[in-house]
Amino acid sequence: MKRKTISLVFSLLLSGILLFYLFSRIEFSRFQQILTSLFWPFLLAYIIIAFLASLFRTWRYQLLLKPRTTRTRDFLLVTLIRNLFVDLLPARLGSLSYVYLTNRSLSFPFQAAASSFLLAFLFDFLTLTPFLVIAILWVGLEQTPLASSYLILISVVFLGVVFFVFSQLAKILHILTLFFSQIEQSSKIRNRAKLHQAIFVIREKIEATAKELDRTKNNHNSWWIFILSLIIRALKYLSLYFLLSALLQPQLFSSFSLNFWTTILAITGAELTSILPIKGIAGFGTWEAAWALSLNLMGYNAELAIISGLGLHLITNLYEYSLGILAMLILALRSNPRIHSN
């Protein structure tokens, strides 16, 4: 409990310090002007495309869980709640809410929920590299060829690591099962009943998830799931580009020249903060600072970089939190879902 309190206080301080610094670099009236002058057609486009991305994400989860099925509207609620929590906790721990809700609220077996979560998580990372490499080639190769070449190399190596984990995931889980099995048989652990029981449960869950992964990968077309994941990522980037365009109209910023691929690089830089063990509360402060730094390194002025990051993160959080809270209320009041096996 003490560690959690310290972590919470540190996150609050980090958010406060970074936000204070960012707001000190701009005129607050300018930020207010941006928020009150949103271009509504583009804002509506953001909402529609972002919701469409959630529908595709729901469809992908359902495909990974086949032959078990449930009502699409119930699964959409879980996806919206997952979107709420995904960046709320450090190191993307909030995304684990999907496993909990799928298991507890929708009554899917734990191993099925965990297996679909792991595969979706890895597919999300597999689809990052293609967009990132194209963005680097589009934005930076002519201006800073050496730095861009290094970034491309890092991206390709990252893709290789993720692909290796994806292809060997079941084996990795089998190794973890053997590891916990050996710990479970230790005499020191056997003498501590509660700890022994906890390790036994963990081993069983990992073993069941490994078997479910083998079944899922044998019964599904990985290329189709990959294409679906590419669509989800493309919709995410497109929705945020429309939101950015709604915020930064040309008449408000004479230097406004953020194209789609520049936006991808800035989003990637900002989202890297979500994997940190410590970050600002709900990412506030750390997300905006990383976004501003990314744009600043690409030559954009500080005002554009800071205001765009503050506005983008505020509106996306309002959208996701509103839908997530509404989804939680509906999920709590709905009738019990029925799971069918084909």
C-alpha positions as a printed Julia matrix, in Angstrom:
342×3 Matrix{Float64}:
   0.0     0.0     0.0
   2.87    2.37    0.87
   4.53    1.73   -2.51
   1.24    2.46   -4.33
   0.84    5.71   -2.39
   4.38    6.8    -3.23
   3.82    5.9    -6.91
   0.56    7.9    -6.97
   2.17   10.94   -5.35
   5.11   10.75   -7.76
   2.75   10.53  -10.76
   0.78   13.54   -9.51
   3.98   15.54   -9.03
   5.26   14.52  -12.46
   1.99   15.56  -14.12
   1.91   18.84  -12.2
   5.51   19.8   -12.95
   5.35   18.93  -16.66
   1.96   20.59  -17.23
   3.11   23.71  -15.35
   6.2    23.87  -17.56
   4.23   23.35  -20.78
   1.58   25.95  -19.92
   4.33   28.41  -18.92
   5.65   28.24  -22.5
   2.36   29.3   -24.13
  -0.38   31.88  -23.68
  -3.38   30.22  -22.01
  -5.75   32.47  -23.97
  -4.28   30.98  -27.14
  -5.06   27.47  -25.88
  -8.63   28.54  -25.05
  -9.01   30.03  -28.51
  -8.0    26.74  -30.09
 -10.49   24.73  -28.01
 -13.37   27.13  -28.7
 -12.63   27.32  -32.44
 -12.71   23.63  -33.27
 -13.62   22.78  -36.85
 -16.68   20.64  -36.11
 -16.83   18.6   -39.35
 -13.3    17.28  -38.68
 -14.14   16.68  -35.01
 -17.16   14.63  -36.11
 -14.93   12.72  -38.54
 -12.58   11.93  -35.62
 -15.46   10.57  -33.51
 -16.84    8.42  -36.34
 -13.46    6.98  -37.37
 -12.37    6.37  -33.75
 -15.62    4.5   -33.07
 -15.17    2.52  -36.29
 -11.7     1.51  -35.04
 -13.33    0.22  -31.82
 -15.78   -1.83  -33.9
 -12.91   -3.39  -35.88
 -11.01   -4.07  -32.63
 -14.12   -5.79  -31.26
 -14.4    -7.89  -34.41
 -10.74   -8.93  -34.1
 -11.22  -10.03  -30.48
 -14.27  -12.06  -31.51
 -12.33  -13.77  -34.31
  -9.51  -14.67  -31.9
 -12.03  -16.16  -29.45
 -13.82  -18.38  -31.98
 -15.53  -20.85  -31.84
 -16.8   -19.2   -28.63
 -19.1   -16.26  -29.39
 -21.25  -13.76  -27.54
 -23.35  -10.72  -28.4
 -21.35   -8.15  -30.35
 -22.79   -5.26  -28.35
 -21.52   -6.82  -25.1
 -18.05   -7.23  -26.56
 -18.09   -3.67  -27.87
 -18.73   -2.49  -24.3
 -15.65   -4.41  -23.12
 -13.58   -2.83  -25.91
 -14.72    0.69  -24.94
 -13.88    0.04  -21.28
 -10.49   -1.34  -22.33
  -9.89    1.89  -24.29
 -10.58    3.86  -21.11
  -8.1     1.95  -18.97
  -5.35    1.26  -21.52
  -3.36    4.45  -20.8
  -4.72    5.1   -17.32
  -2.13    2.89  -15.61
   1.64    2.83  -16.24
   3.28    0.27  -18.57
  -0.1    -0.22  -20.34
  -1.33   -2.36  -17.44
  -4.79   -0.93  -18.0
  -5.13   -3.06  -21.14
  -5.36   -6.11  -18.84
  -8.87   -4.89  -18.0
  -9.86   -6.68  -21.23
  -8.85  -10.06  -19.75
 -10.7    -9.37  -16.49
 -13.91   -8.18  -18.17
 -13.93  -10.92  -20.81
 -13.48  -13.54  -18.09
 -15.7   -12.1   -15.34
 -18.35  -10.06  -17.15
 -18.69  -12.09  -20.37
 -17.93  -15.47  -18.73
 -15.24  -16.57  -21.19
 -12.61  -18.99  -19.82
  -9.52  -17.2   -18.49
  -7.22  -18.96  -20.96
  -9.35  -17.82  -23.92
  -9.36  -14.21  -22.69
  -5.61  -14.25  -21.98
  -4.77  -15.91  -25.31
  -6.78  -13.42  -27.38
  -5.28  -10.54  -25.38
  -1.69  -11.68  -25.99
  -2.23  -12.25  -29.71
  -4.0    -8.9   -30.19
  -1.25   -7.17  -28.21
   1.48   -8.65  -30.42
  -0.42   -7.93  -33.64
  -0.71   -4.29  -32.54
   3.09   -4.12  -32.24
   3.63   -6.0   -35.52
   1.6    -3.36  -37.39
   3.52   -0.46  -35.83
   6.72   -0.94  -37.86
   5.25   -0.64  -41.41
   3.63    2.71  -40.6
   6.7     3.92  -38.71
   9.15    3.06  -41.5
   6.99    4.78  -44.15
   6.64    7.84  -41.91
  10.42    8.03  -41.37
  11.05    7.69  -45.12
   8.42   10.32  -45.92
   9.43   12.89  -43.3
  13.08   12.57  -42.47
  15.2    10.73  -45.02
  15.95   13.81  -47.13
  16.58   16.12  -44.15
  18.55   13.81  -41.82
  19.45   10.65  -43.77
  21.81    9.21  -41.13
  19.39    9.61  -38.2
  16.52    8.31  -40.32
  18.55    5.25  -41.33
  19.23    4.47  -37.66
  15.53    4.85  -36.83
  14.57    2.51  -39.66
  17.14   -0.04  -38.49
  15.78    0.13  -34.92
  12.22   -0.25  -36.24
  13.13   -3.33  -38.29
  14.99   -4.91  -35.34
  11.96   -4.19  -33.16
   9.73   -5.89  -35.74
  12.04   -8.92  -35.74
  11.92   -9.2   -31.94
   8.12   -8.92  -31.85
   7.76  -11.45  -34.69
  10.05  -13.88  -32.84
   7.99  -13.55  -29.65
   4.79  -13.98  -31.69
   6.04  -17.15  -33.41
   7.45  -18.65  -30.2
   4.81  -17.42  -27.74
   3.36  -20.84  -26.96
   6.87  -22.23  -26.34
   7.7   -19.27  -24.09
   4.57  -19.99  -22.05
   5.5   -23.69  -21.86
   8.92  -22.7   -20.48
   7.21  -20.47  -17.9
   4.98  -23.4   -16.95
   8.03  -25.59  -16.3
   9.65  -22.76  -14.32
   6.66  -22.35  -12.01
   6.32  -26.12  -11.75
   9.86  -26.34  -10.37
   9.18  -23.52   -7.92
   5.97  -25.23   -6.85
   7.89  -28.42   -6.0
  10.42  -26.55   -3.84
  10.31  -27.63   -0.19
  10.41  -23.99    0.97
   7.33  -23.18   -1.1
   5.48  -26.34   -0.01
   5.8   -25.25    3.62
   3.97  -22.0     2.87
   0.44  -23.07    1.99
  -0.9   -19.77    0.62
   2.16  -19.1    -1.53
   2.16  -22.69   -2.78
  -1.51  -22.4    -3.76
  -0.9   -19.08   -5.55
   1.99  -20.53   -7.58
  -0.11  -23.59   -8.39
  -2.91  -21.37   -9.75
  -0.44  -19.26  -11.78
   1.12  -22.4   -13.3
  -2.29  -23.8   -14.21
  -3.4   -20.53  -15.82
  -0.19  -20.23  -17.88
  -0.41  -23.87  -18.97
  -4.06  -23.48  -20.01
  -3.26  -20.26  -21.9
  -0.39  -21.98  -23.77
  -2.74  -24.77  -24.9
  -5.36  -22.21  -25.94
  -2.72  -20.32  -27.95
  -1.78  -23.49  -29.83
  -5.45  -24.09  -30.64
  -6.09  -20.48  -31.67
  -3.06  -20.2   -33.96
  -3.93  -23.5   -35.65
  -7.56  -22.48  -36.23
  -7.04  -18.92  -37.48
  -5.5   -17.28  -40.52
  -2.74  -15.07  -39.08
  -2.52  -13.01  -42.25
  -6.19  -12.06  -42.02
  -5.77  -11.02  -38.36
  -2.66   -9.03  -39.38
  -4.58   -7.2   -42.14
  -7.38   -6.45  -39.69
  -4.79   -5.11  -37.24
  -3.36   -2.87  -39.99
  -6.84   -1.47  -40.59
  -7.28   -0.8   -36.86
  -3.96    1.07  -36.69
  -4.68    3.02  -39.88
  -8.08    4.09  -38.52
  -6.47    5.15  -35.26
  -3.91    7.36  -37.02
  -6.51    8.74  -39.43
  -8.9     9.66  -36.61
  -6.15   11.5   -34.72
  -5.09   13.33  -37.87
  -8.66   14.58  -38.34
  -8.74   15.68  -34.69
  -5.42   17.47  -35.1
  -6.78   19.2   -38.21
  -9.88   20.23  -36.25
  -7.63   21.82  -33.62
  -4.99   23.47  -35.79
  -6.76   25.36  -38.52
  -4.52   27.23  -40.99
  -5.95   30.61  -39.97
  -4.83   30.01  -36.38
  -1.3    28.84  -37.18
   0.58   30.29  -40.12
   3.16   27.5   -39.71
   0.58   24.71  -39.79
   1.97   22.05  -42.11
   1.56   18.83  -40.14
   0.93   16.06  -42.64
  -0.36   12.55  -41.94
   3.09   10.93  -41.67
   4.48   13.63  -39.39
   1.48   13.02  -37.13
   2.34    9.3   -36.99
   5.89   10.06  -35.82
   4.64   12.45  -33.14
   1.99    9.97  -31.94
   4.59    7.19  -31.76
   6.89    9.39  -29.69
   4.06   10.32  -27.32
   2.78    6.75  -26.97
   6.2     5.45  -25.99
   5.52    7.08  -22.61
   2.71    4.58  -22.02
   5.2     1.73  -21.58
   7.09    3.57  -18.83
   6.79    2.12  -15.3
   6.12    5.63  -13.97
   4.24    8.35  -15.83
   1.86   11.22  -15.15
  -1.69   10.53  -13.96
  -3.58    9.14  -16.97
  -0.53   10.14  -19.0
  -1.14   13.87  -18.49
   2.1    15.78  -18.67
   4.28   12.95  -19.94
   2.21   12.39  -23.11
   2.1    16.08  -24.01
   5.8    16.56  -23.25
   6.8    13.62  -25.48
   4.51   14.86  -28.27
   5.94   18.39  -28.05
   9.51   17.06  -27.99
   8.86   14.89  -31.06
   7.5    17.83  -33.08
  10.23   20.14  -31.81
  12.9    17.7   -33.0
  11.25   17.75  -36.42
  11.6    21.54  -36.55
   8.14   22.74  -35.49
   7.86   25.76  -33.18
   7.21   25.29  -29.45
   3.74   26.9   -29.45
   2.42   24.61  -32.17
   4.0    21.54  -30.56
   2.71   22.24  -27.04
  -0.81   23.44  -27.85
  -1.46   20.61  -30.31
  -0.34   18.02  -27.75
  -2.43   19.51  -24.93
  -5.54   19.78  -27.1
  -5.17   16.36  -28.7
  -4.67   14.5   -25.42
  -7.46   16.38  -23.63
 -10.09   15.68  -26.3
  -9.12   12.04  -26.88
  -9.3    11.38  -23.14
 -12.68   13.1   -22.84
 -13.98   10.98  -25.72
 -12.59    7.67  -24.45
 -13.47    8.27  -20.79
 -17.04    9.31  -21.65
 -17.64    6.21  -23.77
 -15.82    3.98  -21.27
 -17.84    5.17  -18.27
 -21.09    4.84  -20.25
 -20.05    1.32  -21.31
 -19.35    0.35  -17.68
 -22.83    1.5   -16.64
 -24.5    -0.41  -19.49
 -22.42   -3.54  -18.87
 -23.34   -3.48  -15.18
 -27.07   -3.26  -16.0
 -27.28   -5.63  -18.99
 -28.64   -9.15  -18.91
 -26.13  -11.99  -18.55
 -24.46  -12.8   -21.89
 -24.71  -16.24  -23.41
 -21.59  -17.84  -24.8
 -22.1   -20.15  -27.74
 -19.64  -22.65  -29.19
 -19.96  -23.54  -32.84
